Amino acid sequence: MNPKQYIENHKERFLSELLEWLKIPSVSTESSHTADMKRAAEYLCKQLTSLGLERVSVLPTKGHPVVFAQKIINPSLPTVLIYGHYDVQPTDSSDGRTWTSPPFEPVVRDGKIYARGATDDKGQVYIHVKAIETLLNTTGLTCNVKFLIEGEEEIGSPHLGEFVEQHRNLLQCDVILISDTSILDNDIPSMTVSLRGLSYVEVEVSSANKDLHSGVYGGAVANPINVLCQMIASLHDANRRITIPGFYDNVIQLSEEERKLRQVPFDVEEYKKMLGIPDVWGEKGYTVPELTSIRPTLDVNGIWGGFTGEGSKTVLPSKAFAKISMRLVPNQTCDEITALFTKYFLQIAPPSVRVKVTSRHGGDPYMTNTNSMFFKAAEKAYERTFGKKPLYEGSGGSIPIIPMLKKHLGVDAVLMGFGLDSDDAHSPDEHFGLFNYYIGIQTVVAFYEELPNFF
Ligand code: BES
Ligand code: MN
Ligand code: MN
């Protein structure tokens, strides 16, 4: 049987297996879900075992476990390491929006799977499980494959570095294949050629040793919230550039030619309408797709302090806090930018307050090697299944583990994403199109079929 026929014949089961997996609330950041994390890993393990893969195991880390499996058909052939994550984001939101159907009771509505993790990343991981099943039951594998599916991506992969170091031999490979990004549209296939890095910090500004009466003390004692707001506001200038000295020093400037190569169709009016914003915002001189991919950012993710209860309370708070993320672009590094931020933030603090900066987590940006045989095979695969050549797209998100794996294993990554930016990843009503799920399986199969042509 040919792979296409096999996928068609097993469509329903391919879907129901994914829906079962999506029912398990594998929220990595909430300790109440620790047992669910294990269950989600074990479910995947069971599926991989039933395919006849080797060394299928749930391997412990200092945090949530990693799922590993492999099939070595011939040691002299290249080995593809499939990386993905089975952990998902929490389901709450700060904007009051709620889920149309419960996040862990997956349903198919209007041709889309609705569930937390549908597109990020269980659905996209399962594409690979089913693509490998399809090949094993039809034309066979064309190279060796390994699975490395982790449970801590959404919290910054705090234990994966150590895990990779300890299992270097087990993870030996020639390329890392990842489906955890998006295509531009279902009729505009694209391949992600760069990802941004991340530096995530928490800041604390404090003044008096306790909350004070704002009438009795206000005016003479610094208000940490006022000061924090001023400090944060000063981190951008009138041209919306970040003011931290040295921040842009290592930012690569793409040539006009490179900018053209990454030009993607974009309608700013449609974008504004989709997001409900009166206008776009950002550094002068760049298009929106550029602002969200090849330019760095600094954003407050949350800010708190003082009195926010019902009614009013006249208080001069003693502390104010903020969580700040900076998206980084090649060749900035997380360590460098975290240090620059910390130094500058302490420096701009007025003498009337104390400031503390804590680095939470982060990762370096990544640029794909578009000349590798693996990238070329993937490109060809998209062309075959979508009927047109994929565009190159810089992505704004971060997958910190990619540059880390490059460091530890010395190999590049190919990003074969199948989601859409409009899938509402991290938001209520996250979904993944059935079209995307099935074409993903076909495209990954096509990748393995094409690979020998590029050896
Ligand atoms: N799958 C995303 C990364 C992503 C999103 C890539 C959109 C391309 C387009 C991943 O699960 C994610 O959410 N990463 C985090 C970083 C992590 C350190 C918390 C992110 O980008 O915020
Ligand atoms: Mn993801
Ligand atoms: Mn995510």
Short mmCIF file of N, CA and C in Angstrom, two decimals, residues 192-196 252 254 258 262 294 329-331 364-370 402-403 406 412-413 415:
data_model
loop_
_atom_site.label_atom_id
_atom_site.label_comp_id
_atom_site.label_asym_id
_atom_site.label_seq_id
_atom_site.Cartn_x
_atom_site.Cartn_y
_atom_site.Cartn_z
N THR A 192 9.92 28.11 8.61
CA THR A 192 10.53 29.05 9.55
C THR A 192 12.04 28.94 9.45
N VAL A 193 12.69 30.06 9.17
CA VAL A 193 14.15 30.04 9.02
C VAL A 193 14.88 30.73 10.17
N SER A 194 14.11 31.38 11.06
CA SER A 194 14.77 31.92 12.25
C SER A 194 13.78 32.00 13.41
N LEU A 195 14.32 31.92 14.59
CA LEU A 195 13.51 32.03 15.81
C LEU A 195 14.17 33.07 16.70
N ARG A 196 13.36 33.75 17.50
CA ARG A 196 13.96 34.71 18.41
C ARG A 196 14.37 34.03 19.71
N ILE A 252 22.15 41.42 14.06
CA ILE A 252 22.58 41.39 12.66
C ILE A 252 21.64 42.24 11.83
N LEU A 254 20.12 42.60 8.35
CA LEU A 254 19.94 41.83 7.11
C LEU A 254 20.18 42.75 5.91
N GLU A 258 18.52 39.91 1.59
CA GLU A 258 18.00 38.96 2.58
C GLU A 258 16.60 39.37 3.05
N ARG A 262 12.89 37.19 2.56
CA ARG A 262 11.98 36.87 3.66
C ARG A 262 10.67 37.66 3.57
N ILE A 294 12.84 39.71 13.06
CA ILE A 294 14.27 40.01 13.04
C ILE A 294 14.65 41.23 13.88
N VAL A 329 17.32 38.56 18.87
CA VAL A 329 17.54 38.13 17.49
C VAL A 329 19.03 37.84 17.30
N PRO A 330 19.36 37.05 16.26
CA PRO A 330 20.78 36.78 16.00
C PRO A 330 21.53 38.10 15.85
N ASN A 331 22.72 38.25 16.41
CA ASN A 331 23.50 37.36 17.23
C ASN A 331 23.54 37.81 18.69
N ASP A 364 18.89 31.42 23.51
CA ASP A 364 19.47 32.20 22.43
C ASP A 364 18.61 32.12 21.17
N PRO A 365 18.73 33.10 20.28
CA PRO A 365 18.02 33.04 19.01
C PRO A 365 18.62 31.98 18.08
N TYR A 366 17.92 31.71 16.99
CA TYR A 366 18.41 30.66 16.09
C TYR A 366 18.18 31.03 14.63
N MET A 367 19.13 30.64 13.80
CA MET A 367 19.04 30.88 12.36
C MET A 367 19.26 29.53 11.67
N THR A 368 18.35 29.16 10.80
CA THR A 368 18.43 27.84 10.14
C THR A 368 19.48 27.81 9.04
N ASN A 369 20.10 26.67 8.88
CA ASN A 369 20.99 26.45 7.75
C ASN A 369 20.14 25.98 6.57
N THR A 370 19.88 26.89 5.63
CA THR A 370 18.97 26.56 4.53
C THR A 370 19.68 25.80 3.40
N ILE A 402 16.70 24.67 20.86
CA ILE A 402 17.37 24.46 19.58
C ILE A 402 18.84 24.90 19.62
N PRO A 403 19.12 26.16 19.99
CA PRO A 403 20.54 26.53 20.08
C PRO A 403 21.29 25.71 21.13
N LYS A 406 22.16 22.47 19.54
CA LYS A 406 23.23 22.74 18.58
C LYS A 406 24.58 22.75 19.31
N ASP A 412 22.26 20.98 13.35
CA ASP A 412 21.27 22.01 13.04
C ASP A 412 19.86 21.47 13.18
N ALA A 413 18.90 22.39 13.15
CA ALA A 413 17.49 21.99 13.24
C ALA A 413 16.77 22.41 11.97
N LEU A 415 12.89 23.24 10.87
CA LEU A 415 11.57 23.51 11.46
C LEU A 415 10.49 23.24 10.43
#
